[in-house]
Structures are given as C-alpha cells and as structure tokens.
C-alpha cells in the first residue's frame, strides 16, 4: 500500500491540467506501526525512521502522537500527509473543546472522522498517503482500529500497517491473548519490532512505544533493541566448500 | 564419369566418346557444388552459434504487451522452510583448562505446505513439495510446479550418475552448483525457488536458490509466498542449540504460520529430517485443516432415483496391493 515509486509517473494527461495538485507518489515515508490491546489499554510501537526513497533521511521522526485525552494515533506512509492529518485533528479537538459541554471525543469518534477524511480524499483521486493506527480508552472501553489510504477501516485486537501485516501479524495471531500484562505486552511488541528490524529494509533500530490507559497517555523515550548476529553459520558460510558462495 | 588421374594432361575423358578440357571440367564441378550449397541453405537452417536462444522470450513479451494472455500454469504457491540444528556440547577439561566442542546429533530439517494453486483455484490440496535429490539430500521447491519438478529430477539423475562414476556419497554443494548453473543459464525464465538441504561428509548444509541463479548459505531459510510469515516465526524462535524435536516443532510452527496467514499456502505440513546416514520423510506430519463435517450416512442417491440392485465387489480380491515401499527411492 505504501510502496515507494522511484520513477516519476509518465502522466502526460494529468500534468497537462494547470494547477492540479494530486498526490501521485509518496516522498518521505515511515515504515510499519504495530498496535495491540492489553489489560489496561492500548500499546503501540513505531520506529523513528523517515526514508526518502531508498535513503534513510530522517532518524528522529515521531510517528506516534496523542489526540485529545483519549486517543493515540500512529501513522506509516508519507510524513507530510501525517502532519496534515494532525492539523485536521487539532482543529477537530479544538472545536470539540470549545463546546465546553463535558463531553470529549473518544477513539471511536476520531476513528470514524479519519475514515471519512481518507475515503473522501481517495474519491477525489488525491489521497493522503498514510496507513493509520488509532487506539484509545474511554469509559473503560478499549478501542483499536486502523484506516488505510483508500479508506479501508476495521477494528481488531491487534493491528499493523505496511510490512507489519506480513511479519508481525502472524506472531500476534499466535501469541496475543486477552488481558496481557504490561510487561508481557511490551515483550510481545518488541519481539515483533525485532523481526521487522531484521527483515524490513526501511526499519531502523530506534523505536518508541506509546501507552494509553484510562488515566494517562505516555510516549516513551526513543530506545533501541538488542540484536543477535552471532550465528556460527554466518561466520563462515563456505566452510564445507572452499571457493563457493 | 571416368577421369584418368591427375596430371599434366589437359584432356580428360568424361565418357569414351566425350572429351572436355580440365579447366572446363573443374568449372563444372565447382558450379555443381555451388548449386548444391544453395539448395541446402534453403532446406536446412544454420543453428545459432553458442548460448541459449532467447528469441521466443522477446516474442512472448511482445505478445503480452499486445494483450494476448499467456496460458496460466500451476504454481506451488507456497511456504517452504529449512533449518539446521546442531547440538553443541561444551566439556571443560580440568587439567589443561581448555574446553572442546562436540557436535551431537546434527542435521537439517526441511518443511513444506501441501497446496498447489492455479491462479485463484487450489488444484492440488495435498501435493508433495519436498523432492528427492540423493539419499542424503532433499530439496523443497516453490514457484512454477513444472519447473521445480523438472529441475530437481534432472539434477537428481545427474547426481546419481556422478555417484556411479565416483563411488562416493553426493555432496550438497554438488547439487547446489548443478542447480544454480542451470537456473542462471536460463536467466530466470525457469521459475524455481528452492531450499536445498542435506548432510554429507562435511556436515549439515542448508542453501536457498533463487530463480535467477543466486544462492545463500544459511542456518535457517524460508521461500515462497508464505516466506514472510514463516520467517517471522524463525526470527523470533530460532537459536543455535536446538535438538531434533525442538527443530521439528519450530519448523512445523513456521509452516503453520504460512498456512494460516498466507492465501497461497494451505492444507498440511510435510517434514523431512536428514541426519548423518539417516533420513526421515514425515509426509503429512501435521494435518491442521481436517474436514470437520463428514456425513456419517455416506453418499446416498436422491429419493427420486430407484435403486434396482446393489452389487459390492471388494477390490482386494481382484488386485494385488503392494504395501509400504518407499515411493521416494528409485
């Protein structure tokens, strides 16, 4: 979904329209985001890399942000579109606060708003090139959902975007269970992020984990995972046959 | 034609009553040869010099661009994995303060799912993807089913001939080199992605071979459409010091991950364990997709059809069934 098109499109038809601004391909992209429900709320993990095509251009991009009091948003894909979405949501939360009626927008409402925004943009052939993960807790109810760049949305106990769908979701399907403790949930997320670090070329070893519960939202400081490269077979792959490869 | 030798005589006899001069005769000879060559040129095509002729591939690409759909072929849409297990034992020697490493019970475990697809249809729900190469070498194949079968059969025969010639057990690197040179020669058009594993005199080996001919030597490997799902299991669970049963468990989990998370893989798990001097082919080691609802009554004709007579012939009386027999061996 968030594939990077390295060759500019030969779209003579569309470029002939003067002043038309359509998103054709993403430039600065973030890789996968993973989110899981655990006993007290939602945990999300994302690394801090922003790739410009095949270069790792930015290494301190925060892709997890809190929205209002009750939600947490993580995004993969085009970073500038993510910043635009944050502006939309800022306006939304501000207007909600101005009502001053004691109600605040919960994760379900924000998820629905994002779905409408993404779907409408896609219908105009000008998508926001992101896959979003939205999680939160309101009135004891945990909510975890995802929206893709074309407006596909659903809600589940564990979600992932991009490469996380192929590498992390099999692990989560096997090992996630109801009422994970905080430590177990962090271990599970780190297991998934480690596999992504090994096997996704645009992942970097600098990640943040964000936690949201009924009481508080915390986004951790960036840290890195321990990796293991010391397999004996890696040391001398041609041990059995000199000169081969 | 009668030719009286060569020589200085300028007169030659063609027939007793006909005589032509030497230079005329030679001219006639050359003329006849020229006509013969011209005729042969139009009848026989001169074969191209060296290499493989890729002209038909260019034609196929041109046809595809014009919108002609190529016929679909059967793919083993797949999850295949391999794993090397080596039990390390450290002995601490008190006198000399040194320690030695022993390898106990090491070998290679190969695993595969059993689904073969033809586009969106499952054409074989229990096919065999672990192919025999040599008594101590097996190969899993992903990609086009015909290509994997043909290429593994071919290299298996070549290995057999080599065994007769040399009198020794085949080595895994031999199979590797034969496969990779064949695949490279065909520049990726033979779409076979293979996981080759075996144990020979030099130890256990595991290699992956890609359709274009590149290879990797790895402690654990996955290929096929379900390779990411299987690799996620391997990356989180593999460690160096595995026993045979732990290895089989991890391989089964990886294949199950491919079966349940990838649409191109499904049905059952096949496992092949190869150790020094011994191999075990566990066909349908796990059946995680059983047919849940089977009618106990069996099949019955609808009520409108009148059954006139029933005759049951047990076929065991008519046919001799050879039990057992290793279908994998020659």
Coordinates of C-alpha atoms in Angstrom, one line a residue:
Chain A
X1 CA 0.0 0.0 0.0
X2 CA 2.7 2.5 0.9
X3 CA 5.1 1.4 -1.9
X4 CA 7.6 4.0 -3.0
X5 CA 7.5 4.7 -6.7
X6 CA 11.1 5.6 -7.6
X7 CA 10.4 6.6 -11.2
X8 CA 8.2 9.6 -11.7
X9 CA 5.0 8.7 -13.4
X10 CA 4.6 9.4 -17.1
X11 CA 1.3 11.0 -16.6
X12 CA 1.1 13.5 -19.5
X13 CA -2.6 13.5 -19.3
X14 CA -2.8 14.6 -15.7
X15 CA 0.1 17.0 -15.7
X16 CA -1.4 19.0 -18.5
X17 CA -4.1 20.2 -16.1
X18 CA -2.6 23.5 -14.9
X19 CA -2.6 24.0 -11.1
X20 CA -3.8 20.4 -10.4
X21 CA -2.3 19.1 -7.2
X22 CA -2.8 15.4 -6.8
X23 CA -0.8 13.0 -4.7
X24 CA 0.8 10.6 -7.1
X25 CA 3.6 9.0 -5.0
X26 CA 5.0 9.4 -1.5
X27 CA 8.3 11.1 -0.9
X28 CA 9.3 10.9 2.8
X29 CA 7.8 7.7 4.2
X30 CA 7.7 5.9 7.6
X31 CA 7.5 2.2 7.8
X32 CA 5.2 0.0 9.9
X33 CA 3.3 0.7 13.1
X34 CA 2.0 -2.1 15.4
X35 CA -0.8 -1.7 17.9
X36 CA -2.1 -4.2 20.5
X37 CA -4.8 -4.2 23.2
X38 CA -3.6 -5.2 26.6
X39 CA -5.1 -5.4 30.1
X40 CA -5.1 -1.7 30.9
X41 CA -5.4 -0.2 27.5
X42 CA -3.6 0.1 24.2
X43 CA 0.1 -0.2 23.4
X44 CA 1.6 1.0 20.1
X45 CA 5.1 0.8 18.7
X46 CA 6.7 2.5 15.8
X47 CA 10.3 3.2 14.8
X48 CA 11.6 6.7 14.2
X49 CA 12.8 6.5 10.6
X50 CA 11.8 8.7 7.7
X51 CA 13.1 7.3 4.4
X52 CA 13.4 9.5 1.3
X53 CA 13.1 6.8 -1.4
X54 CA 15.9 4.4 -0.5
X55 CA 17.9 6.8 1.7
X56 CA 17.3 6.9 5.4
X57 CA 17.0 10.7 5.5
X58 CA 15.5 11.4 9.0
X59 CA 16.1 9.4 12.1
X60 CA 14.1 11.2 14.7
X61 CA 10.6 11.3 13.2
X62 CA 7.9 10.9 15.9
X63 CA 5.2 8.8 14.3
X64 CA 3.1 8.3 17.4
X65 CA 1.0 11.3 18.7
X66 CA -1.7 11.6 21.3
X67 CA -5.0 13.1 20.2
X68 CA -7.2 14.7 22.8
X69 CA -7.5 13.0 26.1
X70 CA -8.5 9.5 24.9
X71 CA -6.7 8.6 21.7
X72 CA -3.3 7.8 20.3
X73 CA -2.5 7.9 16.6
X74 CA 0.3 6.2 14.7
X75 CA 0.9 6.6 11.0
X76 CA 3.0 5.0 8.3
X77 CA 3.5 6.4 4.8
X78 CA 4.0 10.0 3.7
X79 CA 5.1 12.1 6.7
X80 CA 3.8 15.4 5.3
X81 CA 0.3 13.9 4.9
X82 CA 0.6 12.7 8.5
X83 CA 1.3 16.2 9.6
X84 CA -1.7 17.5 7.7
X85 CA -3.9 14.9 9.4
X86 CA -2.6 16.1 12.8
X87 CA -3.6 19.6 11.8
X88 CA -7.1 18.4 10.9
X89 CA -7.4 16.5 14.2
X90 CA -6.1 19.5 16.1
X91 CA -8.9 21.6 14.7
X92 CA -11.4 18.9 15.4
X93 CA -10.3 18.6 19.1
X94 CA -10.2 22.4 19.4
X95 CA -13.8 22.8 18.2
X96 CA -14.9 20.0 20.5
X97 CA -13.3 21.7 23.5
X98 CA -14.9 25.0 22.6
X99 CA -18.4 23.4 23.1
X100 CA -17.3 23.0 26.7
X101 CA -20.1 20.6 27.4
X102 CA -18.2 18.0 29.5
X103 CA -18.0 15.6 26.5
X104 CA -14.8 14.8 24.7
X105 CA -14.2 12.9 21.5
X106 CA -13.3 9.3 22.1
X107 CA -11.2 7.0 20.0
X108 CA -14.3 5.6 18.1
X109 CA -15.3 9.1 17.0
X110 CA -11.8 10.1 16.0
X111 CA -11.5 6.8 14.0
X112 CA -14.8 7.5 12.2
X113 CA -13.7 11.0 11.4
X114 CA -10.4 9.8 10.0
X115 CA -12.1 7.1 7.9
X116 CA -14.4 9.8 6.3
X117 CA -11.4 12.1 5.6
X118 CA -9.4 9.3 4.0
X119 CA -12.2 7.9 1.9
X120 CA -13.3 11.3 0.6
X121 CA -9.8 12.2 -0.4
X122 CA -9.4 8.9 -2.2
X123 CA -12.6 9.5 -4.1
X124 CA -11.1 12.8 -5.4
X125 CA -8.0 10.9 -6.6
X126 CA -5.9 12.9 -4.1
X127 CA -5.3 10.5 -1.3
X128 CA -3.5 11.2 2.0
X129 CA -0.8 8.5 1.5
X130 CA -0.9 7.0 5.0
X131 CA -2.0 3.9 6.9
X132 CA -3.2 4.9 10.3
X133 CA -3.5 3.1 13.6
X134 CA -5.8 4.6 16.1
X135 CA -6.1 3.4 19.7
X136 CA -7.6 4.6 22.9
X137 CA -9.6 4.0 26.1
X138 CA -12.8 5.8 27.0
X139 CA -15.1 4.9 29.9
X140 CA -13.3 1.7 30.4
X141 CA -13.8 0.6 26.8
X142 CA -10.6 -0.2 24.9
X143 CA -10.7 0.6 21.1
X144 CA -8.1 -0.2 18.5
X145 CA -8.7 0.5 14.8
X146 CA -6.9 1.1 11.5
X147 CA -7.6 3.2 8.4
X148 CA -5.7 2.7 5.1
X149 CA -5.1 5.3 2.4
X150 CA -8.1 4.2 0.4
X151 CA -10.4 4.2 3.3
X152 CA -10.4 0.6 4.3
X153 CA -11.1 0.6 8.1
X154 CA -11.6 -2.0 10.7
X155 CA -11.2 -2.7 14.4
X156 CA -9.3 -5.6 15.9
X157 CA -7.4 -6.7 19.0
X158 CA -4.1 -6.3 17.1
X159 CA -3.3 -4.2 14.0
X160 CA -0.3 -3.5 12.0
X161 CA 0.5 -1.4 8.9
X162 CA 2.8 -2.0 5.9
X163 CA 5.3 -4.8 6.4
X164 CA 4.0 -5.3 9.9
X165 CA 1.0 -7.0 8.3
X166 CA 3.2 -9.7 6.8
X167 CA 5.8 -10.1 9.5
X168 CA 4.1 -9.0 12.8
X169 CA 0.5 -10.2 12.5
X170 CA 1.4 -13.9 12.2
X171 CA 3.2 -13.6 15.5
X172 CA 0.4 -11.6 17.1
X173 CA -2.3 -14.1 15.8
X174 CA -0.4 -16.9 17.6
X175 CA 0.7 -15.2 20.8
X176 CA -1.8 -12.5 21.6
X177 CA -4.3 -13.2 24.3
X178 CA -6.8 -11.3 26.3
X179 CA -5.6 -9.5 29.4
X180 CA -1.9 -9.3 28.6
X181 CA 0.1 -7.6 31.4
X182 CA 2.1 -4.5 30.6
X183 CA 5.4 -6.3 30.7
X184 CA 4.2 -9.2 28.5
X185 CA 2.7 -6.8 26.0
X186 CA 5.9 -4.8 25.7
X187 CA 7.8 -8.0 25.3
X188 CA 5.4 -9.1 22.5
X189 CA 5.7 -5.8 20.7
X190 CA 9.5 -5.8 21.0
X191 CA 9.5 -9.3 19.5
X192 CA 7.6 -8.1 16.5
X193 CA 9.7 -4.9 16.1
X194 CA 12.9 -7.1 16.2
X195 CA 11.6 -9.3 13.4
X196 CA 10.7 -6.1 11.4
X197 CA 14.2 -4.7 12.1
X198 CA 15.8 -7.8 10.7
X199 CA 13.6 -8.2 7.7
X200 CA 12.3 -4.7 6.6
X201 CA 14.8 -2.7 4.8
X202 CA 13.4 0.7 5.8
X203 CA 13.3 -0.1 9.5
X204 CA 15.8 1.4 11.9
X205 CA 16.9 0.4 15.4
X206 CA 15.4 3.3 17.2
X207 CA 11.8 3.0 18.3
X208 CA 9.2 4.4 20.6
X209 CA 6.5 2.6 22.5
X210 CA 3.3 4.5 23.4
X211 CA 0.8 3.5 26.1
X212 CA -2.7 4.8 26.6
X213 CA -4.9 3.8 29.5
X214 CA -8.0 5.4 31.1
X215 CA -5.8 7.6 33.2
X216 CA -2.9 8.7 31.1
X217 CA -1.0 8.8 27.8
X218 CA 2.7 8.1 27.8
X219 CA 5.0 8.1 24.8
X220 CA 8.4 6.6 25.8
X221 CA 11.8 8.0 25.0
X222 CA 13.5 6.5 21.9
X223 CA 15.5 3.4 22.6
X224 CA 17.0 0.5 20.6
X225 CA 16.6 -3.2 20.6
X226 CA 19.3 -5.8 21.1
X227 CA 20.0 -7.8 18.0
X228 CA 22.0 -11.0 17.6
X229 CA 24.2 -11.6 14.6
X230 CA 26.5 -14.3 16.0
X231 CA 25.2 -17.4 14.3
X232 CA 28.1 -19.6 13.5
X233 CA 26.8 -20.3 10.0
X234 CA 27.1 -16.5 9.3
X235 CA 30.7 -16.6 10.4
X236 CA 31.9 -18.9 7.6
X237 CA 29.2 -19.7 5.1
X238 CA 31.5 -21.6 2.8
X239 CA 33.0 -23.9 5.4
X240 CA 32.1 -27.1 3.6
X241 CA 33.3 -26.0 0.2
X242 CA 36.1 -23.6 -0.3
X243 CA 35.6 -21.2 -3.1
X244 CA 31.9 -21.5 -3.4
X245 CA 29.4 -18.8 -2.2
Chain B
X1 CA 32.5 -40.3 -65.3
X2 CA 35.9 -41.6 -66.0
X3 CA 38.7 -39.5 -65.0
X4 CA 42.2 -40.7 -66.0
X5 CA 44.1 -39.5 -63.0
X6 CA 45.5 -36.1 -62.4
X7 CA 48.5 -34.9 -64.2
X8 CA 49.7 -32.7 -66.8
X9 CA 47.3 -33.9 -69.5
X10 CA 44.8 -31.3 -70.3
X11 CA 42.4 -33.7 -71.9
X12 CA 40.1 -35.7 -69.7
X13 CA 37.6 -38.2 -70.7
X14 CA 34.1 -37.8 -69.4
X15 CA 32.8 -40.6 -71.5
X16 CA 34.7 -42.6 -74.1
X17 CA 33.1 -40.6 -76.8
X18 CA 33.2 -37.2 -75.0
X19 CA 36.2 -35.3 -74.0
X20 CA 36.4 -32.0 -72.2
X21 CA 39.3 -29.9 -71.1
X22 CA 40.5 -29.9 -67.5
X23 CA 39.6 -26.3 -66.7
X24 CA 36.1 -26.7 -68.1
X25 CA 35.6 -29.9 -66.0
X26 CA 36.8 -28.1 -62.9
X27 CA 34.5 -25.2 -63.6
X28 CA 31.6 -27.6 -64.0
X29 CA 32.5 -29.3 -60.7
X30 CA 32.5 -26.0 -58.8
X31 CA 29.3 -24.9 -60.4
X32 CA 27.5 -28.1 -59.3
X33 CA 28.8 -27.7 -55.8
X34 CA 27.6 -24.1 -55.7
X35 CA 24.1 -25.2 -56.7
X36 CA 24.1 -27.9 -54.1
X37 CA 25.1 -25.4 -51.4
X38 CA 22.4 -23.0 -52.4
X39 CA 19.8 -25.7 -52.3
X40 CA 21.0 -26.9 -48.9
X41 CA 20.9 -23.4 -47.5
X42 CA 17.2 -23.0 -48.2
X43 CA 16.3 -26.5 -46.8
X44 CA 18.4 -26.6 -43.6
X45 CA 18.5 -23.7 -41.0
X46 CA 22.0 -23.0 -39.8
X47 CA 21.9 -23.3 -35.9
X48 CA 22.9 -20.2 -34.0
X49 CA 26.4 -20.1 -32.6
X50 CA 26.6 -20.8 -28.9
X51 CA 24.5 -19.7 -25.9
X52 CA 20.8 -20.0 -25.3
X53 CA 18.4 -18.6 -27.9
X54 CA 16.1 -16.1 -26.2
X55 CA 14.2 -15.0 -29.3
X56 CA 10.9 -16.7 -28.3
X57 CA 11.1 -14.8 -24.9
X58 CA 11.1 -11.5 -26.9
X59 CA 8.2 -12.7 -28.9
X60 CA 6.3 -13.6 -25.8
X61 CA 6.9 -10.2 -24.3
X62 CA 5.7 -8.5 -27.5
X63 CA 2.5 -10.6 -27.5
X64 CA 1.9 -9.9 -23.8
X65 CA 2.1 -6.1 -24.5
X66 CA -0.4 -6.5 -27.3
X67 CA -2.9 -8.0 -24.8
X68 CA -2.5 -11.8 -25.5
X69 CA -2.9 -13.6 -22.2
X70 CA -0.4 -16.4 -21.7
X71 CA -1.9 -19.7 -20.6
X72 CA -1.9 -19.9 -16.8
X73 CA 0.3 -22.5 -15.2
X74 CA 0.2 -24.4 -12.0
X75 CA 2.2 -22.9 -9.2
X76 CA 3.1 -24.3 -5.8
X77 CA 2.0 -21.1 -4.2
X78 CA 3.8 -21.9 -1.1
X79 CA 5.6 -21.9 2.2
X80 CA 8.9 -23.9 2.3
X81 CA 11.4 -23.7 5.1
X82 CA 14.7 -25.3 6.2
X83 CA 16.6 -25.3 9.4
X84 CA 20.0 -26.6 10.6
X85 CA 20.1 -28.0 14.1
X86 CA 23.4 -28.6 15.8
X87 CA 23.6 -29.7 19.4
X88 CA 26.7 -28.2 20.9
X89 CA 28.3 -29.8 24.0
X90 CA 31.0 -27.9 25.9
X91 CA 33.4 -30.0 28.0
X92 CA 35.6 -28.3 30.5
X93 CA 38.9 -30.1 31.0
X94 CA 40.2 -29.5 34.5
X95 CA 43.9 -30.3 33.8
X96 CA 44.6 -28.2 30.8
X97 CA 41.9 -25.5 31.4
X98 CA 40.6 -25.9 27.9
X99 CA 37.2 -26.9 26.6
X100 CA 36.2 -28.7 23.5
X101 CA 33.1 -28.6 21.4
X102 CA 31.3 -31.7 20.3
X103 CA 28.5 -31.8 17.7
X104 CA 25.9 -34.3 18.8
X105 CA 23.0 -35.2 16.6
X106 CA 23.1 -32.5 14.0
X107 CA 21.3 -32.4 10.7
X108 CA 18.9 -30.5 8.6
X109 CA 15.1 -30.3 8.8
X110 CA 13.1 -29.3 5.7
X111 CA 9.4 -28.4 5.9
X112 CA 6.7 -27.5 3.3
X113 CA 3.0 -27.0 3.0
X114 CA 1.0 -29.0 0.5
X115 CA -1.1 -26.6 -1.6
X116 CA -0.7 -26.2 -5.3
X117 CA -2.6 -23.3 -6.9
X118 CA -3.7 -22.5 -10.5
X119 CA -4.4 -18.8 -10.2
X120 CA -7.2 -18.4 -7.6
X121 CA -8.0 -22.2 -7.6
X122 CA -6.4 -24.8 -5.4
X123 CA -5.7 -27.5 -7.9
X124 CA -3.9 -30.0 -5.6
X125 CA -4.7 -29.9 -1.9
X126 CA -2.1 -32.5 -0.9
X127 CA 0.9 -32.2 -3.3
X128 CA 4.5 -33.1 -2.5
X129 CA 6.9 -30.3 -2.4
X130 CA 9.9 -32.0 -0.8
X131 CA 11.7 -33.6 -3.7
X132 CA 14.3 -36.4 -3.6
X133 CA 17.8 -35.5 -4.8
X134 CA 20.0 -38.1 -3.2
X135 CA 19.7 -40.4 -0.3
X136 CA 21.2 -37.7 1.9
X137 CA 19.9 -34.6 0.1
X138 CA 16.4 -33.3 -0.3
X139 CA 15.1 -30.2 -2.0
X140 CA 11.9 -28.1 -1.4
X141 CA 10.6 -26.3 -4.4
X142 CA 8.4 -23.1 -4.7
X143 CA 7.4 -21.3 -7.9
X144 CA 6.1 -23.0 -11.1
X145 CA 5.4 -26.6 -10.2
X146 CA 6.7 -28.0 -13.6
X147 CA 9.9 -26.1 -13.2
X148 CA 10.7 -27.3 -9.7
X149 CA 9.8 -30.9 -10.6
X150 CA 11.8 -30.9 -13.8
X151 CA 14.9 -29.2 -12.4
X152 CA 15.1 -31.4 -9.3
X153 CA 14.5 -34.6 -11.3
X154 CA 17.2 -33.6 -13.7
X155 CA 19.8 -32.7 -11.1
X156 CA 18.9 -35.9 -9.1
X157 CA 19.7 -38.0 -12.2
X158 CA 23.0 -36.1 -12.7
X159 CA 23.9 -36.8 -9.1
X160 CA 23.1 -40.5 -9.5
X161 CA 25.4 -40.7 -12.5
X162 CA 28.1 -38.8 -10.6
X163 CA 27.7 -41.3 -7.7
X164 CA 28.2 -44.2 -10.0
X165 CA 31.2 -42.6 -11.5
X166 CA 32.9 -41.5 -8.3
X167 CA 31.7 -44.2 -5.9
X168 CA 31.1 -41.6 -3.2
X169 CA 28.2 -40.1 -1.4
X170 CA 26.9 -37.0 -3.1
X171 CA 27.7 -33.6 -1.5
X172 CA 25.2 -30.8 -1.1
X173 CA 27.4 -28.3 -2.8
X174 CA 27.4 -30.5 -5.9
X175 CA 23.7 -30.3 -6.1
X176 CA 23.9 -26.6 -5.4
X177 CA 26.3 -25.9 -8.2
X178 CA 24.4 -28.0 -10.7
X179 CA 21.1 -26.3 -9.8
X180 CA 22.5 -22.7 -9.8
X181 CA 24.3 -23.1 -13.2
X182 CA 21.2 -24.5 -14.8
X183 CA 19.0 -21.7 -13.4
X184 CA 21.5 -19.0 -14.3
X185 CA 21.8 -20.3 -17.8
X186 CA 18.1 -19.8 -18.3
X187 CA 18.3 -16.2 -16.9
X188 CA 15.3 -16.5 -14.5
X189 CA 12.9 -18.0 -17.0
X190 CA 12.9 -21.3 -15.2
X191 CA 10.9 -20.0 -12.2
X192 CA 12.1 -22.4 -9.5
X193 CA 12.9 -21.1 -6.0
X194 CA 14.4 -23.9 -4.0
X195 CA 15.5 -24.7 -0.4
X196 CA 18.2 -27.4 -0.6
X197 CA 19.3 -29.3 2.4
X198 CA 21.3 -32.3 3.3
X199 CA 24.0 -33.9 5.3
X200 CA 27.3 -35.1 3.7
X201 CA 30.8 -35.9 4.9
X202 CA 31.5 -32.2 5.5
X203 CA 28.5 -31.7 7.8
X204 CA 24.9 -30.4 7.5
X205 CA 24.2 -27.8 4.9
X206 CA 21.2 -25.6 4.0
X207 CA 21.1 -23.4 0.9
X208 CA 18.4 -21.3 -0.8
X209 CA 18.5 -21.0 -4.6
X210 CA 16.6 -18.1 -6.3
X211 CA 15.2 -18.3 -9.9
X212 CA 17.9 -16.2 -11.4
X213 CA 20.6 -18.5 -10.0
X214 CA 21.9 -16.8 -6.9
X215 CA 22.3 -18.8 -3.7
X216 CA 22.6 -18.3 0.0
X217 CA 24.0 -20.5 2.7
X218 CA 22.0 -20.1 5.9
X219 CA 21.3 -21.6 9.3
X220 CA 17.5 -21.1 8.6
X221 CA 15.7 -20.2 5.4
X222 CA 12.2 -19.7 4.0
X223 CA 11.0 -19.3 0.4
X224 CA 7.6 -18.9 -1.3
X225 CA 4.6 -16.6 -0.9
X226 CA 4.4 -17.6 2.8
X227 CA 8.0 -16.9 3.4
X228 CA 7.5 -13.7 5.4
X229 CA 5.0 -15.4 7.8
X230 CA 7.4 -18.3 8.3
X231 CA 10.4 -16.1 8.6
X232 CA 8.8 -14.1 11.4
X233 CA 8.4 -17.4 13.4
X234 CA 12.1 -18.3 12.7
X235 CA 13.5 -14.9 13.5
X236 CA 11.7 -14.9 16.9
X237 CA 12.2 -18.6 17.8
X238 CA 15.4 -19.9 16.2
X239 CA 18.5 -20.4 18.3
X240 CA 21.7 -22.4 17.7
X241 CA 21.5 -25.1 20.2
X242 CA 18.4 -27.0 19.1
X243 CA 17.6 -30.6 19.5
X244 CA 15.9 -32.6 16.7
X245 CA 12.5 -32.5 18.3
X246 CA 12.7 -28.8 19.1
X247 CA 13.7 -28.2 15.5
X248 CA 10.8 -30.2 14.1
X249 CA 8.5 -28.2 16.4
X250 CA 9.8 -24.8 15.2
X251 CA 9.6 -25.9 11.5
X252 CA 6.0 -27.1 12.0
X253 CA 5.1 -23.8 13.6
X254 CA 6.7 -21.8 10.8
X255 CA 4.8 -23.8 8.1
X256 CA 1.5 -23.4 10.1
X257 CA 2.2 -19.7 10.2
X258 CA 2.5 -19.7 6.5
X259 CA -0.6 -22.0 6.1
X260 CA -2.9 -19.8 8.2
X261 CA -1.6 -16.3 7.3
X262 CA -0.9 -16.7 3.6
X263 CA -3.5 -17.4 0.9
X264 CA -1.1 -19.2 -1.4
X265 CA -0.3 -21.9 1.2
X266 CA -2.5 -24.3 3.0
X267 CA -3.6 -27.9 3.8
X268 CA -1.0 -30.0 5.6
X269 CA 2.6 -29.9 6.8
X270 CA 5.3 -32.1 5.3
X271 CA 8.6 -32.5 7.2
X272 CA 11.9 -34.2 6.2
X273 CA 14.6 -34.7 8.8
X274 CA 18.1 -35.6 7.4
X275 CA 20.9 -36.6 9.8
X276 CA 24.2 -38.3 9.2
X277 CA 23.5 -41.6 7.5
X278 CA 19.7 -41.5 8.2
X279 CA 16.7 -39.7 6.8
X280 CA 13.1 -39.5 7.8
X281 CA 10.4 -38.3 5.4
X282 CA 7.4 -37.4 7.5
X283 CA 4.7 -37.0 4.9
X284 CA 1.7 -35.1 6.4
X285 CA 3.3 -34.8 9.7
X286 CA 0.6 -32.4 10.8
X287 CA -2.9 -32.1 9.5
X288 CA -4.2 -28.8 10.8
X289 CA -7.0 -28.5 8.3
X290 CA -9.2 -31.6 8.8
X291 CA -12.6 -31.9 7.1
X292 CA -14.7 -31.0 10.0
X293 CA -18.2 -32.2 8.9
X294 CA -18.5 -35.6 7.4
X295 CA -21.8 -37.1 6.9
X296 CA -22.0 -40.4 8.8
X297 CA -24.5 -41.9 6.3
X298 CA -22.1 -41.6 3.4
X299 CA -23.4 -40.9 0.0
X300 CA -27.0 -41.8 -0.9
X301 CA -28.9 -41.2 -4.2
X302 CA -31.8 -38.8 -4.0
X303 CA -35.2 -40.3 -3.3
X304 CA -36.4 -39.9 -6.9
X305 CA -33.9 -42.4 -8.1
X306 CA -35.0 -46.0 -7.7
X307 CA -32.2 -48.4 -6.7
X308 CA -32.8 -51.6 -8.7
X309 CA -30.0 -53.7 -7.5
X310 CA -26.8 -53.4 -5.4
X311 CA -23.6 -55.4 -6.0
X312 CA -20.5 -54.8 -3.9
X313 CA -17.2 -56.1 -5.2
X314 CA -14.3 -55.8 -2.8
X315 CA -11.4 -54.9 -5.0
X316 CA -8.8 -56.5 -2.7
X317 CA -9.7 -59.9 -4.3
X318 CA -9.0 -58.7 -7.8
X319 CA -6.0 -56.5 -7.3
X320 CA -2.6 -57.2 -5.6
X321 CA -1.8 -54.2 -3.4
X322 CA 1.9 -53.8 -2.7
X323 CA 2.1 -52.4 0.8
X324 CA 4.7 -50.0 2.0
X325 CA 7.6 -49.4 -0.4
X326 CA 9.4 -46.1 -0.3
X327 CA 7.9 -44.1 -3.2
X328 CA 10.8 -41.7 -2.9
X329 CA 13.6 -44.1 -3.6
X330 CA 14.5 -45.1 -7.2

